[in-house]
mmCIF file of C-alpha atoms and ligand atoms in Angstrom:
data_model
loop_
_atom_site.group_PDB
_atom_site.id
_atom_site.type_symbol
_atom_site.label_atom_id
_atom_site.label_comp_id
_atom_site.label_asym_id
_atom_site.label_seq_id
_atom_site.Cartn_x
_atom_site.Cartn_y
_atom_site.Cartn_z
ATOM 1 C CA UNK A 1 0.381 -3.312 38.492
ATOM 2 C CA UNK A 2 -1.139 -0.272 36.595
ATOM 3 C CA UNK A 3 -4.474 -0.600 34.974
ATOM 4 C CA UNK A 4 -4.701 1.562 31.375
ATOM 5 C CA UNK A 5 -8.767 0.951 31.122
ATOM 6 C CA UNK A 6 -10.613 3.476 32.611
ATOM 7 C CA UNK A 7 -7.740 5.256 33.497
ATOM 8 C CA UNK A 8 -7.812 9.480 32.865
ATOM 9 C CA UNK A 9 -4.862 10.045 30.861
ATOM 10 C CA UNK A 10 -3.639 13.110 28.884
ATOM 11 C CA UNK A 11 -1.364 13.468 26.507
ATOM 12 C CA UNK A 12 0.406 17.210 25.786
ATOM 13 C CA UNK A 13 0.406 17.339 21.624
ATOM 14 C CA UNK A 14 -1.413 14.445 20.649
ATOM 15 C CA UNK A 15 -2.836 15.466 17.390
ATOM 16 C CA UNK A 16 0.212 14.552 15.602
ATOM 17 C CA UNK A 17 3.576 12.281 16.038
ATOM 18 C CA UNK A 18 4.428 10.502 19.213
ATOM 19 C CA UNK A 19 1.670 11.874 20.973
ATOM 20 C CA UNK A 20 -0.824 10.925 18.792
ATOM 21 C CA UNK A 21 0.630 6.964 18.721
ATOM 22 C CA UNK A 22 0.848 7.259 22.580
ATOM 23 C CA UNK A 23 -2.805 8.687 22.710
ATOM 24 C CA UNK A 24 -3.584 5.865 20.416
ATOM 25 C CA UNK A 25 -1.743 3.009 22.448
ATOM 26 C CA UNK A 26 -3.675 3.844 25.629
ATOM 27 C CA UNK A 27 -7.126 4.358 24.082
ATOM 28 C CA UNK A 28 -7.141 1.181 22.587
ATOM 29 C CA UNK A 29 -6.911 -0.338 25.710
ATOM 30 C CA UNK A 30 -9.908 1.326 26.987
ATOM 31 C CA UNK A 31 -8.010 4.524 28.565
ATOM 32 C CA UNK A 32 -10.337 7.628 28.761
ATOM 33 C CA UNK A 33 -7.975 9.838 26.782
ATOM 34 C CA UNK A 34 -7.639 14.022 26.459
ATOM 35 C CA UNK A 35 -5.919 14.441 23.075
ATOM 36 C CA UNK A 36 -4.273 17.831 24.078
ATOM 37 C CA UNK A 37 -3.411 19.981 21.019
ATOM 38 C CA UNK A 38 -2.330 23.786 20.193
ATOM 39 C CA UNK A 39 -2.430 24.592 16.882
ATOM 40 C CA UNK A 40 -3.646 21.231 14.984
ATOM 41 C CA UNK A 41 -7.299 21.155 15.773
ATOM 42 C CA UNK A 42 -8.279 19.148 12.331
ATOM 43 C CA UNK A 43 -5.580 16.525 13.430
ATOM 44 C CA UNK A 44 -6.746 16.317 17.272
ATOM 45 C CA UNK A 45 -10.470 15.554 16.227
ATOM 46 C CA UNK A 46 -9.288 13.045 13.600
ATOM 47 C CA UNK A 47 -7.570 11.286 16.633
ATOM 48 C CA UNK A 48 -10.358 11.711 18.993
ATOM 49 C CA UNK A 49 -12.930 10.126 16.366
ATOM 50 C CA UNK A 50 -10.651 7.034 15.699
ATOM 51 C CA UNK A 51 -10.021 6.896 19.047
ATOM 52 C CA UNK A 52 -14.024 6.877 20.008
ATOM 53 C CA UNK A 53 -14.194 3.781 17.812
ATOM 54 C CA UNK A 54 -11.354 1.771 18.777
ATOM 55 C CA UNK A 55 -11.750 1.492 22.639
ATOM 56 C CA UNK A 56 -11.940 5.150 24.017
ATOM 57 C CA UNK A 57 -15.807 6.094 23.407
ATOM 58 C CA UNK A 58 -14.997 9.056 26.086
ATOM 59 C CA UNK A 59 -11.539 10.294 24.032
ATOM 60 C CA UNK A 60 -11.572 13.921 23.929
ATOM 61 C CA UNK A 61 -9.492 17.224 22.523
ATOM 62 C CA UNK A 62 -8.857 19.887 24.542
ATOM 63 C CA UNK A 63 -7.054 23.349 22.778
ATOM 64 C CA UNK A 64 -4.331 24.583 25.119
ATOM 65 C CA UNK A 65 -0.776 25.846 24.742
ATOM 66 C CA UNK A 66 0.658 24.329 27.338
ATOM 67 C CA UNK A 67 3.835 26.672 27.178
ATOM 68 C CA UNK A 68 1.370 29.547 29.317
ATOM 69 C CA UNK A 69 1.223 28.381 32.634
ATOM 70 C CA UNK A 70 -2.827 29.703 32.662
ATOM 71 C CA UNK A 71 -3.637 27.686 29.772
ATOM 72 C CA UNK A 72 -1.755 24.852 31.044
ATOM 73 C CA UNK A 73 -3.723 24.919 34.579
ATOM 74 C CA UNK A 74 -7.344 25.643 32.415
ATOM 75 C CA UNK A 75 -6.763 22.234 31.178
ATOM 76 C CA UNK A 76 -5.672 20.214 33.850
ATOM 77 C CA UNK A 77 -8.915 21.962 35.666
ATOM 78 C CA UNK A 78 -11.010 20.763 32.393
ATOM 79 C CA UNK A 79 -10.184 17.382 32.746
ATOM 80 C CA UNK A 80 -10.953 17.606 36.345
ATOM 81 C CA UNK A 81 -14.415 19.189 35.538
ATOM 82 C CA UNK A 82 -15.208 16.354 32.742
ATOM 83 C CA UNK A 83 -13.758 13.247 34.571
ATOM 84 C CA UNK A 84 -13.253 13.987 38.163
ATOM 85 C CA UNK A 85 -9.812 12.916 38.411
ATOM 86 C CA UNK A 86 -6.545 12.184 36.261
ATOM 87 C CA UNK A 87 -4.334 9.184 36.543
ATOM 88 C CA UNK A 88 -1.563 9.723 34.104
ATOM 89 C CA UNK A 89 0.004 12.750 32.954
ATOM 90 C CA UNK A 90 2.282 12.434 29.845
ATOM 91 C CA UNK A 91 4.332 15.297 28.851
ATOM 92 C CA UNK A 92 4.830 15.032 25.047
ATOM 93 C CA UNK A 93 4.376 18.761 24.006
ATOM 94 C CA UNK A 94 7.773 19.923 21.691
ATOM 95 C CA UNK A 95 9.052 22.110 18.961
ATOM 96 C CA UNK A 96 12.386 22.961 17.693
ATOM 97 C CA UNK A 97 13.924 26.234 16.774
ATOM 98 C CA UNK A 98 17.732 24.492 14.733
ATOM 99 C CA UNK A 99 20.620 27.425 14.659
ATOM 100 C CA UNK A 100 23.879 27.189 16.111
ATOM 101 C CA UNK A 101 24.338 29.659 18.733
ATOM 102 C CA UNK A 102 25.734 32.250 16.314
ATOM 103 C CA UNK A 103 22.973 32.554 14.515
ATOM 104 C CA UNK A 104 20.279 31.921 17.764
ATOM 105 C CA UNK A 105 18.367 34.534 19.008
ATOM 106 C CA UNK A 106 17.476 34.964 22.435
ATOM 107 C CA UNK A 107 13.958 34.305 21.106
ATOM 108 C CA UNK A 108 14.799 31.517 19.425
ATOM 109 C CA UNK A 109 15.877 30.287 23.001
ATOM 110 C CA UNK A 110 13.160 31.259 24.824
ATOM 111 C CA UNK A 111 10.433 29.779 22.752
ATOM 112 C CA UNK A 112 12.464 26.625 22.593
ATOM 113 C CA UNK A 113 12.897 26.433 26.510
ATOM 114 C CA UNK A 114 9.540 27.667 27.109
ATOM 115 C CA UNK A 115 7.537 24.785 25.338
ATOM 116 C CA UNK A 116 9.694 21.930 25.599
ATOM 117 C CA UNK A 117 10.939 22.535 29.356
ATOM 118 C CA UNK A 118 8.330 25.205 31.160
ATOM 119 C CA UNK A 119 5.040 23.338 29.974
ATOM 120 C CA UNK A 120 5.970 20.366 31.678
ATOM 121 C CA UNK A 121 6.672 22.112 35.214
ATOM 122 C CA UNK A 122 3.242 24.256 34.184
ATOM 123 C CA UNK A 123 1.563 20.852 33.797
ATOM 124 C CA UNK A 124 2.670 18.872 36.591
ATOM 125 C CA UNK A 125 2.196 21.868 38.970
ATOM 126 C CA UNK A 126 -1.863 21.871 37.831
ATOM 127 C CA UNK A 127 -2.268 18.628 38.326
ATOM 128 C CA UNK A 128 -0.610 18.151 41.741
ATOM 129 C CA UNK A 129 -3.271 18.833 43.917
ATOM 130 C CA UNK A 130 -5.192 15.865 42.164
ATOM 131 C CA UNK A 131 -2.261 13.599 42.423
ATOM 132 C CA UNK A 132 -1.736 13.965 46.035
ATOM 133 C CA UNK A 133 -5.192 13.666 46.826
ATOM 134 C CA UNK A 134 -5.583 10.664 45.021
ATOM 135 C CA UNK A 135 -2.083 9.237 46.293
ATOM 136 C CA UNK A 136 -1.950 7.886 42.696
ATOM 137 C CA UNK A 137 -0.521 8.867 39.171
ATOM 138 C CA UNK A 138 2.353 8.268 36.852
ATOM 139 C CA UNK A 139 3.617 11.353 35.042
ATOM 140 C CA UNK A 140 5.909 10.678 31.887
ATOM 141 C CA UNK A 141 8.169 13.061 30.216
ATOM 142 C CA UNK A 142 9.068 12.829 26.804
ATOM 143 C CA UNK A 143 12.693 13.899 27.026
ATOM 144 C CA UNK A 144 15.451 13.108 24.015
ATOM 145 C CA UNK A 145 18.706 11.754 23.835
ATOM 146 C CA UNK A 146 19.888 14.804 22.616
ATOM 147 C CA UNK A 147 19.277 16.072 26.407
ATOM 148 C CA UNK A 148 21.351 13.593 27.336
ATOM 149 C CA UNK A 149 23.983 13.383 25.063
ATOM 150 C CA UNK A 150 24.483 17.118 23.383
ATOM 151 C CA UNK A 151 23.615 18.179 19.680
ATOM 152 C CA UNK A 152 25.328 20.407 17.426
ATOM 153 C CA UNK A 153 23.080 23.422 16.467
ATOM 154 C CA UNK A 154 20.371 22.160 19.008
ATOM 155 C CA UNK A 155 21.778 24.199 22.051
ATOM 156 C CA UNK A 156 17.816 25.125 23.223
ATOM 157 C CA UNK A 157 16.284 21.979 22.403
ATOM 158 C CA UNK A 158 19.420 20.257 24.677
ATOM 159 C CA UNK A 159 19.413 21.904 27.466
ATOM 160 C CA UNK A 160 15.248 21.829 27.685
ATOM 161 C CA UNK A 161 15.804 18.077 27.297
ATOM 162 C CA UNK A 162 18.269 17.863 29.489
ATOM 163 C CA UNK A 163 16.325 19.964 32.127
ATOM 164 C CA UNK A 164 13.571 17.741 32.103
ATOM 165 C CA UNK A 165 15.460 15.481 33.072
ATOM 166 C CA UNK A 166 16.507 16.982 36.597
ATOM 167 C CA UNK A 167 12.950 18.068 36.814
ATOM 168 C CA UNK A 168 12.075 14.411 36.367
ATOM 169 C CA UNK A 169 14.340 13.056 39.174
ATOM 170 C CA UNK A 170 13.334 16.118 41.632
ATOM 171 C CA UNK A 171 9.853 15.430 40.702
ATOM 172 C CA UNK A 172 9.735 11.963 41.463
ATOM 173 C CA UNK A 173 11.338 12.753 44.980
ATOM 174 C CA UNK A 174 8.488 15.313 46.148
ATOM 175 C CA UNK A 175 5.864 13.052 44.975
ATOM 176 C CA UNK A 176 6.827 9.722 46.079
ATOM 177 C CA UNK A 177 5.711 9.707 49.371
ATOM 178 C CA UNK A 178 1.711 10.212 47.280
ATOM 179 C CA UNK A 179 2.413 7.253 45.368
ATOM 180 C CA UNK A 180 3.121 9.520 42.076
ATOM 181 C CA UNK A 181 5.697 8.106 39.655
ATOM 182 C CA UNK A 182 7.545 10.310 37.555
ATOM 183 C CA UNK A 183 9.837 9.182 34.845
ATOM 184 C CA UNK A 184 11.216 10.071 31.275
ATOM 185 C CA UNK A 185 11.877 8.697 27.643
ATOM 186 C CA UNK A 186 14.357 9.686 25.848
ATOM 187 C CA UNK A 187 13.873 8.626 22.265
ATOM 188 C CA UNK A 188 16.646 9.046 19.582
ATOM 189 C CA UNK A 189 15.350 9.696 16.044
ATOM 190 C CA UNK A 190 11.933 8.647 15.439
ATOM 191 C CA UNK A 191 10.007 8.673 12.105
ATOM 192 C CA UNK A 192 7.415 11.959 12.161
ATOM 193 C CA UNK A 193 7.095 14.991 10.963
ATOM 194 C CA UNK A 194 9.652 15.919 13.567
ATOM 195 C CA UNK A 195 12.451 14.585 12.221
ATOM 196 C CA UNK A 196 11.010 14.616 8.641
ATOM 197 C CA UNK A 197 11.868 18.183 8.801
ATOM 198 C CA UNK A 198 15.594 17.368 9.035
ATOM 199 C CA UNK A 199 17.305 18.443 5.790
ATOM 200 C CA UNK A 200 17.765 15.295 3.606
ATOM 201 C CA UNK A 201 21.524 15.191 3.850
ATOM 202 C CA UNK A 202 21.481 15.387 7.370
ATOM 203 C CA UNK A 203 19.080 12.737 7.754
ATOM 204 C CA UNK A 204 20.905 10.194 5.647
ATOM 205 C CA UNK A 205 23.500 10.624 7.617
ATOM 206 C CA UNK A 206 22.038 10.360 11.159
ATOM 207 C CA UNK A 207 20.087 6.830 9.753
ATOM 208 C CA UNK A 208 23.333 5.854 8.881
ATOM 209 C CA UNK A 209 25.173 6.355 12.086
ATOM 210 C CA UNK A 210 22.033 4.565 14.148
ATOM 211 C CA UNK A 211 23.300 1.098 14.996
ATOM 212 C CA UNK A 212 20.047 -0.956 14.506
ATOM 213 C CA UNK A 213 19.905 0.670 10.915
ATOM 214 C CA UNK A 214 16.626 3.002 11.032
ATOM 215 C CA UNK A 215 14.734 5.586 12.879
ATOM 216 C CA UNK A 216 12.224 4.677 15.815
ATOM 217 C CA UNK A 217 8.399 4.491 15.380
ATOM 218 C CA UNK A 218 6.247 6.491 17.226
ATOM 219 C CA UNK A 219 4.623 3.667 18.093
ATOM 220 C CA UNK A 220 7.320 2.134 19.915
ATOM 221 C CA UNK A 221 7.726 5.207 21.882
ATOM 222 C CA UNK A 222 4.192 4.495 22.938
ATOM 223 C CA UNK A 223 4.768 0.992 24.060
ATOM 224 C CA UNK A 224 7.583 2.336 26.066
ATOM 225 C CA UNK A 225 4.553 4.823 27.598
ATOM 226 C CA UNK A 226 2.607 1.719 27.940
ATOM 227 C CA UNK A 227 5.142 -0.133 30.274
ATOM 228 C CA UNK A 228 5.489 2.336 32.510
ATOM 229 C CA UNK A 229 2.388 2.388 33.045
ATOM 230 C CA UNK A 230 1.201 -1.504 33.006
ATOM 231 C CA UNK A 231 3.975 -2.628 34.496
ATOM 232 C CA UNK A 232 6.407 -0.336 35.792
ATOM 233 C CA UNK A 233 4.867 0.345 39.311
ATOM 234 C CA UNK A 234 9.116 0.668 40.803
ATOM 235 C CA UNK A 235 9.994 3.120 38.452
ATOM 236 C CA UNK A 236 10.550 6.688 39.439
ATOM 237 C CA UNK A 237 13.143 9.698 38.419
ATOM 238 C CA UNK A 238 14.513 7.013 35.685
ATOM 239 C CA UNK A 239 15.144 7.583 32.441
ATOM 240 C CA UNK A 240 14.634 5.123 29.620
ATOM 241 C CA UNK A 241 16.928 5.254 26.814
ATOM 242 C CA UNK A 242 15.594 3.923 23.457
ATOM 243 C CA UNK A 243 17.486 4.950 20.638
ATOM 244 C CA UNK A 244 18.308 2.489 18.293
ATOM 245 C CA UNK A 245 21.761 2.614 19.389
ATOM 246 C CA UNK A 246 23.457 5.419 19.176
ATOM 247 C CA UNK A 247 23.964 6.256 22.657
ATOM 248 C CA UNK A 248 24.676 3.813 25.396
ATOM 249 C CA UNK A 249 24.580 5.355 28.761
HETATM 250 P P1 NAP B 301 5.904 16.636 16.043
HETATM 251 O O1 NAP B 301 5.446 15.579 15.087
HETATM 252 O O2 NAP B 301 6.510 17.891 15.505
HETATM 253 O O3 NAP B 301 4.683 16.996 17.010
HETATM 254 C C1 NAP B 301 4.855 17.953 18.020
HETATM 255 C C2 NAP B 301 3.608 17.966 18.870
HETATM 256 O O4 NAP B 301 3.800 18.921 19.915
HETATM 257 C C3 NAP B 301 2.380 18.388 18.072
HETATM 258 O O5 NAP B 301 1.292 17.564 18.424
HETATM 259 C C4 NAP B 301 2.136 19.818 18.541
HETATM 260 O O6 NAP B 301 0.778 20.177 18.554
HETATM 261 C C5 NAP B 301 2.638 19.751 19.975
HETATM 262 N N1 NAP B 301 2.948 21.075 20.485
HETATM 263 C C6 NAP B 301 3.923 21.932 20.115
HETATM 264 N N2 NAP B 301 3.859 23.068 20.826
HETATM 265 C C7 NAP B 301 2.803 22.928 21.678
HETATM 266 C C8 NAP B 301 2.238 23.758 22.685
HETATM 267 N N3 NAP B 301 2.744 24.956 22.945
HETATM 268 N N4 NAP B 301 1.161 23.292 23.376
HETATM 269 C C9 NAP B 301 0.631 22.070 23.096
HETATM 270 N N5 NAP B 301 1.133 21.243 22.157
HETATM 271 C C10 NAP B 301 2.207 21.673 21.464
HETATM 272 O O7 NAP B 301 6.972 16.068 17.051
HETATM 273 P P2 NAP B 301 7.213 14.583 17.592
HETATM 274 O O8 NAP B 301 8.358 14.037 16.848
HETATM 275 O O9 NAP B 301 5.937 13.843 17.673
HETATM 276 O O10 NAP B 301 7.744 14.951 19.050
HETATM 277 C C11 NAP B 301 6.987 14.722 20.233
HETATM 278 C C12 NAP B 301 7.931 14.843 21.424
HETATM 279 O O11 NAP B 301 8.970 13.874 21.294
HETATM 280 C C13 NAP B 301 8.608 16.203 21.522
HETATM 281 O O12 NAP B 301 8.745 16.563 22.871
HETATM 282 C C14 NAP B 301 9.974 15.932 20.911
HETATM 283 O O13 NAP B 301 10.946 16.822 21.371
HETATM 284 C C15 NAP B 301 10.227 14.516 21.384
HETATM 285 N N6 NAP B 301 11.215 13.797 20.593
HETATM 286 C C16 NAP B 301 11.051 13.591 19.266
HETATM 287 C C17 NAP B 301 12.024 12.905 18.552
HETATM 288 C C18 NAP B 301 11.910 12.633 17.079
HETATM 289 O O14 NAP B 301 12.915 12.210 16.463
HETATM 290 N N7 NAP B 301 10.777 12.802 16.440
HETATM 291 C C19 NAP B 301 13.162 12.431 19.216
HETATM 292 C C20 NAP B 301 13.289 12.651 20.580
HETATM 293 C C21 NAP B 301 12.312 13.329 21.262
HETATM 294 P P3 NAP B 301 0.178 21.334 17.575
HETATM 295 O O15 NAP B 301 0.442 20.867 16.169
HETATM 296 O O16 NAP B 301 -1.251 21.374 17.945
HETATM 297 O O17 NAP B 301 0.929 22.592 17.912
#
């Protein structure tokens, strides 16, 4: 069984959405959090100070854009300088660049595949050193069921989902033999500024195709984030589904 207090854990784009309910989940539980942000530095300290009252008095934010490989390694080596070690590792960093192919660039692609794919190999290949030496660490990729299942107009954002998902299982093969987990979520629609951004229309209709009736909270995600790392010591290369629904593997 997986302790959360004490425990170093960062979180890739935690000043906003899922990561910031996943930072929140763990710190409140005593976790010595690094709220990892790129652009939302306002947002990152706001977490940080709630966090520093409400069971985390170490929290901290760290600027890096994780989709450079150099400033992905600066702050694994950050956290290594300030705490010593690092015992989880969540990947939660994401954007989304919506055309259908006609109308994609190459750029479009790129950026897309870059942050929401790349950063999490750039990541989790900073941070191995410190995992094998430790022989200890759960890493946890925030995937999407759109990897899994396809999306219209979301060819990028699929296929980086659905890559980190054979990173995930190849992953937790090399590292299992440290005693490193690695394992994904993939959440269907969940309520932040994420989806938000989905034209009305469309959204009515995706909330009314989701079986259990509404979107996901972030802070479910986080309790998902939680498990794996209280109590899901057998887990590696899995996937958990949680989608309200609307697809059933
Ligand atoms: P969000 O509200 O738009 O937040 C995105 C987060 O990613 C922000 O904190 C942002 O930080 C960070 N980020 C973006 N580019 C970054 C970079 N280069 N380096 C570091 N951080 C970066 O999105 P969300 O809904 O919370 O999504 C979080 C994750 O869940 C993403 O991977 C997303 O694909 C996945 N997901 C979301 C949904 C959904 O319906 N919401 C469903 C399935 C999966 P800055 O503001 O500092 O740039």
């Amino acid at each position: 069984m997986g302790t959360i207090e004490g425990a170093v854990v960062v979180v890739t784009g935690a000043g906003r959405g899922i990561g910031r309910a996943i930072a929140e989940e763990l710190g409140h539980e005593g976790a010595r959090v690094v709220v990892n942000y790129s652009k939302s530095k306002e947002a990152a300290e706001d977490v940080v100070a709630w966090l520093q009252q409400n069971g985390s008095p170490e929290a901290v934010a760290i600027q890096a854009d994780v989709s450079d490989a150099a400033q992905a390694a600066k702050l694994i080596e950050e956290i290594i300088k300030r705490f010593g070690r690092i015992d989880v590792l969540v990947n939660n960093a994401g954007i989304n660049i919506d055309r259908t192919m006609k109308n994609l660039s190459p750029e479009d692609w790129d950026k897309v595949i870059q942050v929401d794919m790349n950063s999490y190999y750039y990541t989790v290949k900073a941070a191995l050193p410190y995992f094998m030496q430790q022989k200890s660490g759960k890493i946890i990729n925030i995937s999407s069921t759109n990897g899994q299942r396809g999306s219209f107009g979301q060819t990028n954002y699929a296929t980086a989902k659905a890559g980190i998902l054979g990173f995930t299982k190849s992953a937790a093969l090399e590292l299992a033999r440290f005693n490193v987990t690695v394992n994904a979520i993939c959440p269907g629609y969940i309520a932040t500024e994420m989806f938000n951004a989905i034209p009305e229309k469309t959204r009515e209709s995706i909330l009314a195709g989701i079986p259990l009736g509404r979107a996901g909270r972030p802070q479910e995600v986080a309790r998902a984030v939680r498990y794996l790392i209280v109590d899901g010591d057998y887990y590696t290369g899995e996937t958990l589904s949680m989608n309200g629904g609307i697809y059933m593997q």
